[in-house]
mmCIF file of C-alpha atoms in Angstrom:
data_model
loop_
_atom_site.group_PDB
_atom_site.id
_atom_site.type_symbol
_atom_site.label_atom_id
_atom_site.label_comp_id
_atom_site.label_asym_id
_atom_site.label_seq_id
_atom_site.Cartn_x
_atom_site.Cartn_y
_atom_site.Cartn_z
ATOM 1 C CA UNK A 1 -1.807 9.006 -7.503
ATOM 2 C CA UNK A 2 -5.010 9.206 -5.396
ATOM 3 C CA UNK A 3 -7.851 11.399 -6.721
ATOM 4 C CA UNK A 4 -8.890 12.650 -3.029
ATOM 5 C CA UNK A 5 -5.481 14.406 -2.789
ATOM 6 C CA UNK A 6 -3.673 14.194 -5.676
ATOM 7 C CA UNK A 7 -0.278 12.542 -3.927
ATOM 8 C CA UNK A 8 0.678 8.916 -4.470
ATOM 9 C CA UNK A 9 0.143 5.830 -2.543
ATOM 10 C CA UNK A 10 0.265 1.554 -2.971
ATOM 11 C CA UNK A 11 -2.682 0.115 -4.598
ATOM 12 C CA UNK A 12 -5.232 -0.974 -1.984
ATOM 13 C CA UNK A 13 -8.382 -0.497 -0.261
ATOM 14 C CA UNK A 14 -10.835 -1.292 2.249
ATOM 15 C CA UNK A 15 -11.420 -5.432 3.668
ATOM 16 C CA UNK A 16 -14.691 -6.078 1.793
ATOM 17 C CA UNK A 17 -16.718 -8.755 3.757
ATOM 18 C CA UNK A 18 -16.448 -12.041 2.087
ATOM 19 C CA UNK A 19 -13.280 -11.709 1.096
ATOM 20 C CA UNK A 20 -10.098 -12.552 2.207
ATOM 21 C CA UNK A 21 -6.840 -10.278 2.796
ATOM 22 C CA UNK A 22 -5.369 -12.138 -0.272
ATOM 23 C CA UNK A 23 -8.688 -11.766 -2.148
ATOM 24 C CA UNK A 24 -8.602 -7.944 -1.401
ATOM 25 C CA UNK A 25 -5.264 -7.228 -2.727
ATOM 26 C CA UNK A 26 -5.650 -9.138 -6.162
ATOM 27 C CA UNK A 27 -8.603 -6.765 -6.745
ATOM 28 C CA UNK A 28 -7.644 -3.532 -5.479
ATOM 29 C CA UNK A 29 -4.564 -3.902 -7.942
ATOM 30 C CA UNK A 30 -6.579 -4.703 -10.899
ATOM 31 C CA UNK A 31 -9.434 -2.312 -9.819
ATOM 32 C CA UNK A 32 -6.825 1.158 -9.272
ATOM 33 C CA UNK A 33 -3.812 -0.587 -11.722
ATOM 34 C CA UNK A 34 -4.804 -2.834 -14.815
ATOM 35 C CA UNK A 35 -2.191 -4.881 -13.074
ATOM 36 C CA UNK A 36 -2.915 -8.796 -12.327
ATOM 37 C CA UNK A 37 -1.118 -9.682 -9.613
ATOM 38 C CA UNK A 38 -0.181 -12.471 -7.154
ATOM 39 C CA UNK A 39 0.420 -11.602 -3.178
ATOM 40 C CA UNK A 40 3.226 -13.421 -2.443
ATOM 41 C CA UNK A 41 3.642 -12.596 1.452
ATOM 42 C CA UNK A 42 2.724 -10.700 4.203
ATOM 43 C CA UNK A 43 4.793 -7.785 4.846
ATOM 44 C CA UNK A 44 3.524 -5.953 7.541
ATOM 45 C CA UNK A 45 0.377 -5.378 9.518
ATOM 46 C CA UNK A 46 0.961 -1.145 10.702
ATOM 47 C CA UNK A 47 -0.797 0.105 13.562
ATOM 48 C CA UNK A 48 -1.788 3.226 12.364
ATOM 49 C CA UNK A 49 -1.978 4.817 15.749
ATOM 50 C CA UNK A 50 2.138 3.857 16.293
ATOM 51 C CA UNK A 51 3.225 5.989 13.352
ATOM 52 C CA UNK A 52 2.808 9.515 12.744
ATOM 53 C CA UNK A 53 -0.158 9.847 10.207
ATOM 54 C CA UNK A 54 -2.460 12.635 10.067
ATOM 55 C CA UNK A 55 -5.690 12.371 12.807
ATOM 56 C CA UNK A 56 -8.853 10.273 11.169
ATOM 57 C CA UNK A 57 -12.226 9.574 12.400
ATOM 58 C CA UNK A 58 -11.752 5.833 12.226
ATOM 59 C CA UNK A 59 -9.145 2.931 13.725
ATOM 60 C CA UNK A 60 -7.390 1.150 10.672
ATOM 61 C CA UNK A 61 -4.548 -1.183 10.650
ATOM 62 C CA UNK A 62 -2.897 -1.636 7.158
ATOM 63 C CA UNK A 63 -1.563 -4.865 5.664
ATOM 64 C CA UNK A 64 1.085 -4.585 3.119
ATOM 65 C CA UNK A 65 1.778 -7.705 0.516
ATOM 66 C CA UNK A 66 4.439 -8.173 -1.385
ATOM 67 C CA UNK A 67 3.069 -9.139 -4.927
ATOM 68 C CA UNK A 68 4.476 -9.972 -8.381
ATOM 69 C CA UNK A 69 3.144 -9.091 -11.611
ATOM 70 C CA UNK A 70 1.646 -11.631 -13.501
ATOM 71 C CA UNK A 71 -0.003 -9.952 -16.875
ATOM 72 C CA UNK A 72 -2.211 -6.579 -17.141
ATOM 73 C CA UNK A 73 -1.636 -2.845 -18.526
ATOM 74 C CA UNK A 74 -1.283 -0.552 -16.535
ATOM 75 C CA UNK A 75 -4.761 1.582 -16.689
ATOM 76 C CA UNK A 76 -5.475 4.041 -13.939
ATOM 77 C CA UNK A 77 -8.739 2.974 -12.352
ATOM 78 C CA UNK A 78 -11.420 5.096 -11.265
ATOM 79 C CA UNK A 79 -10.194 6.556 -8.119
ATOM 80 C CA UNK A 80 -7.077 7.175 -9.202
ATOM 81 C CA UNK A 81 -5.288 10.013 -11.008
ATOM 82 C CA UNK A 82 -2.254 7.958 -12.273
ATOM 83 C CA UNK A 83 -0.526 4.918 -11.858
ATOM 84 C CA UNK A 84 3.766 4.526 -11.887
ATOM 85 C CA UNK A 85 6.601 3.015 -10.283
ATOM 86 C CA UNK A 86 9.197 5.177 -8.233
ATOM 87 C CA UNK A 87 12.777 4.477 -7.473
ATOM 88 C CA UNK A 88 12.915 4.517 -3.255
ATOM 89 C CA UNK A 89 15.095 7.127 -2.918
ATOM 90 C CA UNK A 90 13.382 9.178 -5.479
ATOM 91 C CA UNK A 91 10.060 8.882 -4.048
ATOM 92 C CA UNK A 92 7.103 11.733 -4.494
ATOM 93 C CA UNK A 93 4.430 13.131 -2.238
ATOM 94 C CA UNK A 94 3.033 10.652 -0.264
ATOM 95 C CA UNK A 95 -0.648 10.480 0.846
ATOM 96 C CA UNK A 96 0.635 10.490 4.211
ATOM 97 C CA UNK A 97 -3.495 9.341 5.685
ATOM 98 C CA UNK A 98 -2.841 6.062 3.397
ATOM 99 C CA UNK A 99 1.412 5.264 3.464
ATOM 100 C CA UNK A 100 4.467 7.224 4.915
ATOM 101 C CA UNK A 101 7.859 7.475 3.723
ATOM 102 C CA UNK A 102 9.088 5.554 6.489
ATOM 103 C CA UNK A 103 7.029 2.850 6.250
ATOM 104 C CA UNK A 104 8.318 2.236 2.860
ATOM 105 C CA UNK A 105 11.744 2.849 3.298
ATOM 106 C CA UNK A 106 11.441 0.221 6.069
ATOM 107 C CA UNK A 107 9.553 -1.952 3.671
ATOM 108 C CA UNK A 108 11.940 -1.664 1.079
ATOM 109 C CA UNK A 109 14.874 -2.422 3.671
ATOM 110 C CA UNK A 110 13.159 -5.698 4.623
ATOM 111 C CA UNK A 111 12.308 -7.110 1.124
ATOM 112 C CA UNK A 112 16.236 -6.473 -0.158
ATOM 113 C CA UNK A 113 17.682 -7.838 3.290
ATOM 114 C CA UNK A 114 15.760 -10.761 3.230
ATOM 115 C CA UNK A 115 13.452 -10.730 6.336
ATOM 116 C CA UNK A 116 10.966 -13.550 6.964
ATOM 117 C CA UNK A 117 8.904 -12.588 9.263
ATOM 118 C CA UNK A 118 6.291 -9.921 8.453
ATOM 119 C CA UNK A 119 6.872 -6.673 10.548
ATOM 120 C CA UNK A 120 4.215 -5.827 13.517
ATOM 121 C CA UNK A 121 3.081 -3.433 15.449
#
């Protein structure tokens, strides 16, 4: 649950230079989880002017992993309310400036059917 809004979201964060996208997901997940986690493929790289966010000052595309959990306790971290797992179809309030219910239902659809190749804009 993000603290700027109070509505939930995936673990992640801003590229930080001298990292790489891999990098960046291992420690936004420890950093906002506890959780220790390996990213095990590219999902999707979203174009956030294709989908229907809310309007922001800034030009962002979003890369989603798919990780596993290797170790950790869940612990919020300090931008976040609250950390927990949802069931798709019984999903909350989305942050809809960070991830959209479509987007993860699509997600979700991809990982259980199988797909390959990570999704594009």
């Amino acid at each position: 649950r993000e603290s700027a809004d109070g509505k939930w979201s995936l673990p992640g964060g801003w590229g930080d230079v001298g990292f790489t996208a891999k990098e960046v997901v291992v420690k936004e997940f420890k950093e906002e989880t506890g959780l220790d986690v390996t990213a095990e493929k590219l999902l999707a790289v979203f174009d956030k002017k294709m989908h229907p966010h809310p309007p922001q000052p800034f030009y962002v595309y979003k890369m989603v992993f798919l990780c596993s959990c290797s170790g950790g306790e869940i612990v919020p971290g300090f931008d976040v309310q609250d950390v927990a797992y949802f069931a798709i179809d019984a999903l909350p309030e989305l942050s809809e400036d960070r991830i959209l219910r479509s987007q993860l239902e699509t997600l979700h659809r991809r990982i259980t059917e199988g797909a390959d190749a990570a999704l594009f804009d």
